[in-house]
Each structure stands twice: as C-alpha cells, then as structure tokens.
Amino acid sequence: MPEQGIDLTLRLSLREGSVYYFTERSLTSPEPHYFIVVNSDPLTQQVLLLAVCSSKVPEVKQRRREWPDTVVQISPQQFDVLKRESIVDCNDLKQVSLRDFNARFIRKQIKHFGKDLPPDLRRRVRTAIHASQILPAEIKSLVAPP
C-alpha cells in the first residue's frame, strides 16, 4: 500500500519506538496492552513488528528463565506512559499489516501517546530481539541492529 493511503496522524507518529495501546486478538488476555513498534522503518516495510508490554513480570521472567537476555523490564520511572512495572518478551513479536493497523487507527481502536520509548530502552529491546533464539532471521532483519 502506498504511504499516501496511511492516515496523516499515523504517518507522522509511526516509527521505531512509537507506543500504542489497543486490544490485540492474538493475545490470550482480552485487556488492551501497550505495544512498542520495533521495526526500523515500519512505513516502508508494510508489516508492523510489535513488542508487547506485559505487567505479569514474574510470569514472563519464569517463562524465559533460560534466555534472560531476551526480556526487557521497564518501570514507569523509565517510561511514564506505562502505569505499572512491565516486561517485554522479545521472543514474541506480534505482526500486524500496516493496512490493518491503519484501519483500526482510523476507527479509533488504537491509541497513540505522542511519546516514544526512550533511546536507551529502544536499544535494549533491539539487543534482546537480536539475542532471541526463537525469532527467525527474516523477522530480525526488519529490526535495526543494536
């Protein structure tokens, strides 16, 4: 889809480190979550790679205990958009087509905060993604190196 088909507000906000809040059908929880855009150039790559922020820190740490370098813990003090201590499992990125994301954004099903994840946390997330033994190389190739 050409970039001109994308909502202007979304086009201006969508980049690596952008944070959105919405309900994702592929998650087991029906509650909305914070998602971090992790691909290096989402507007041209056409598929958004989204890292999920979970408040279930102990559960995620336990699940990834064999690969602690693939999770990133983020506190509200580090990023005040988050209301609770959160963790990102960088082994499990959600993929959403830019077309679908745009349609949901236009319908106001996706909220943007006008604030991106700070550079140091973006670098930590990229490092954790590239450390993953689970993610395929073609997914990692869409994420800038740490």
C-alpha positions as a Python dict, from the first residue, in 0.01 Angstrom:
ca = {
    (1, 'M'): (0, 0, 0),
    (2, 'P'): (147, 338, -87),
    (3, 'E'): (231, 558, 207),
    (4, 'Q'): (-25, 819, 95),
    (5, 'G'): (-305, 574, 191),
    (6, 'I'): (-200, 598, 555),
    (7, 'D'): (-377, 835, 794),
    (8, 'L'): (-169, 1152, 834),
    (9, 'T'): (-161, 1134, 1214),
    (10, 'L'): (-46, 773, 1198),
    (11, 'R'): (213, 851, 930),
    (12, 'L'): (359, 1126, 1150),
    (13, 'S'): (371, 908, 1461),
    (14, 'L'): (469, 567, 1325),
    (15, 'R'): (838, 488, 1372),
    (16, 'E'): (1064, 261, 1572),
    (17, 'G'): (988, 321, 1940),
    (18, 'S'): (633, 451, 1891),
    (19, 'V'): (398, 320, 2159),
    (20, 'Y'): (33, 235, 2101),
    (21, 'Y'): (-240, 98, 2329),
    (22, 'F'): (-502, -142, 2199),
    (23, 'T'): (-665, -483, 2226),
    (24, 'E'): (-492, -749, 2016),
    (25, 'R'): (-694, -1056, 1923),
    (26, 'S'): (-388, -1283, 1918),
    (27, 'L'): (-324, -1229, 2291),
    (28, 'T'): (-485, -1454, 2550),
    (29, 'S'): (-591, -1153, 2758),
    (30, 'P'): (-891, -952, 2635),
    (31, 'E'): (-746, -640, 2802),
    (32, 'P'): (-570, -370, 2598),
    (33, 'H'): (-189, -370, 2612),
    (34, 'Y'): (90, -128, 2531),
    (35, 'F'): (276, -218, 2212),
    (36, 'I'): (614, -87, 2100),
    (37, 'V'): (692, -62, 1729),
    (38, 'V'): (1029, -232, 1686),
    (39, 'N'): (1091, -246, 1312),
    (40, 'S'): (1336, 8, 1179),
    (41, 'D'): (1116, 153, 903),
    (42, 'P'): (754, 48, 952),
    (43, 'L'): (606, 273, 683),
    (44, 'T'): (811, 116, 405),
    (45, 'Q'): (827, -238, 548),
    (46, 'Q'): (443, -265, 538),
    (47, 'V'): (431, -503, 837),
    (48, 'L'): (449, -373, 1188),
    (49, 'L'): (652, -573, 1436),
    (50, 'L'): (514, -503, 1780),
    (51, 'A'): (666, -591, 2114),
    (52, 'V'): (404, -644, 2385),
    (53, 'C'): (438, -485, 2728),
    (54, 'S'): (314, -719, 2999),
    (55, 'S'): (257, -634, 3363),
    (56, 'K'): (300, -1003, 3451),
    (57, 'V'): (671, -958, 3518),
    (58, 'P'): (729, -1274, 3730),
    (59, 'E'): (543, -1496, 3480),
    (60, 'V'): (740, -1369, 3181),
    (61, 'K'): (1070, -1396, 3369),
    (62, 'Q'): (984, -1754, 3464),
    (63, 'R'): (881, -1845, 3108),
    (64, 'R'): (1208, -1703, 2967),
    (65, 'R'): (1438, -1804, 3254),
    (66, 'E'): (1662, -1990, 3004),
    (67, 'W'): (1703, -1670, 2797),
    (68, 'P'): (1707, -1376, 3041),
    (69, 'D'): (1882, -1156, 2783),
    (70, 'T'): (1571, -1168, 2562),
    (71, 'V'): (1342, -982, 2804),
    (72, 'V'): (1346, -613, 2893),
    (73, 'Q'): (1193, -484, 3213),
    (74, 'I'): (1059, -126, 3204),
    (75, 'S'): (943, 75, 3503),
    (76, 'P'): (703, 372, 3499),
    (77, 'Q'): (1001, 582, 3615),
    (78, 'Q'): (1188, 489, 3296),
    (79, 'F'): (887, 546, 3071),
    (80, 'D'): (592, 726, 3228),
    (81, 'V'): (335, 616, 2967),
    (82, 'L'): (340, 279, 3146),
    (83, 'K'): (137, 280, 3465),
    (84, 'R'): (291, -36, 3615),
    (85, 'E'): (617, -224, 3618),
    (86, 'S'): (622, -404, 3282),
    (87, 'I'): (828, -651, 3084),
    (88, 'V'): (875, -709, 2713),
    (89, 'D'): (933, -1062, 2586),
    (90, 'C'): (1140, -1001, 2275),
    (91, 'N'): (1096, -1363, 2162),
    (92, 'D'): (731, -1299, 2082),
    (93, 'L'): (668, -1011, 1843),
    (94, 'K'): (322, -956, 1703),
    (95, 'Q'): (295, -890, 1330),
    (96, 'V'): (21, -661, 1202),
    (97, 'S'): (-10, -541, 844),
    (98, 'L'): (21, -167, 804),
    (99, 'R'): (-314, -169, 620),
    (100, 'D'): (-497, -336, 913),
    (101, 'F'): (-325, -118, 1172),
    (102, 'N'): (-419, 193, 975),
    (103, 'A'): (-785, 84, 951),
    (104, 'R'): (-802, 22, 1327),
    (105, 'F'): (-624, 353, 1395),
    (106, 'I'): (-879, 543, 1181),
    (107, 'R'): (-1163, 369, 1371),
    (108, 'K'): (-1001, 494, 1697),
    (109, 'Q'): (-943, 138, 1822),
    (110, 'I'): (-574, 219, 1868),
    (111, 'K'): (-448, 497, 2093),
    (112, 'H'): (-114, 675, 2045),
    (113, 'F'): (51, 866, 2329),
    (114, 'G'): (265, 1111, 2134),
    (115, 'K'): (564, 984, 2326),
    (116, 'D'): (820, 731, 2203),
    (117, 'L'): (1017, 482, 2407),
    (118, 'P'): (1346, 650, 2512),
    (119, 'P'): (1654, 567, 2300),
    (120, 'D'): (1828, 361, 2571),
    (121, 'L'): (1522, 137, 2613),
    (122, 'R'): (1480, 105, 2234),
    (123, 'R'): (1842, -11, 2214),
    (124, 'R'): (1784, -266, 2492),
    (125, 'V'): (1476, -401, 2312),
    (126, 'R'): (1668, -428, 1982),
    (127, 'T'): (1952, -609, 2161),
    (128, 'A'): (1706, -855, 2318),
    (129, 'I'): (1535, -918, 1982),
    (130, 'H'): (1866, -995, 1814),
    (131, 'A'): (1959, -1225, 2107),
    (132, 'S'): (1645, -1435, 2056),
    (133, 'Q'): (1696, -1798, 1960),
    (134, 'I'): (1328, -1819, 1863),
    (135, 'L'): (1273, -1534, 1616),
    (136, 'P'): (1356, -1617, 1254),
    (137, 'A'): (1630, -1423, 1073),
    (138, 'E'): (1378, -1263, 834),
    (139, 'I'): (1199, -1101, 1130),
    (140, 'K'): (1525, -987, 1290),
    (141, 'S'): (1627, -835, 955),
    (142, 'L'): (1342, -582, 990),
    (143, 'V'): (1483, -461, 1323),
    (144, 'A'): (1784, -230, 1330),
    (145, 'P'): (2095, -381, 1489),
    (146, 'P'): (2162, -275, 1849),
}
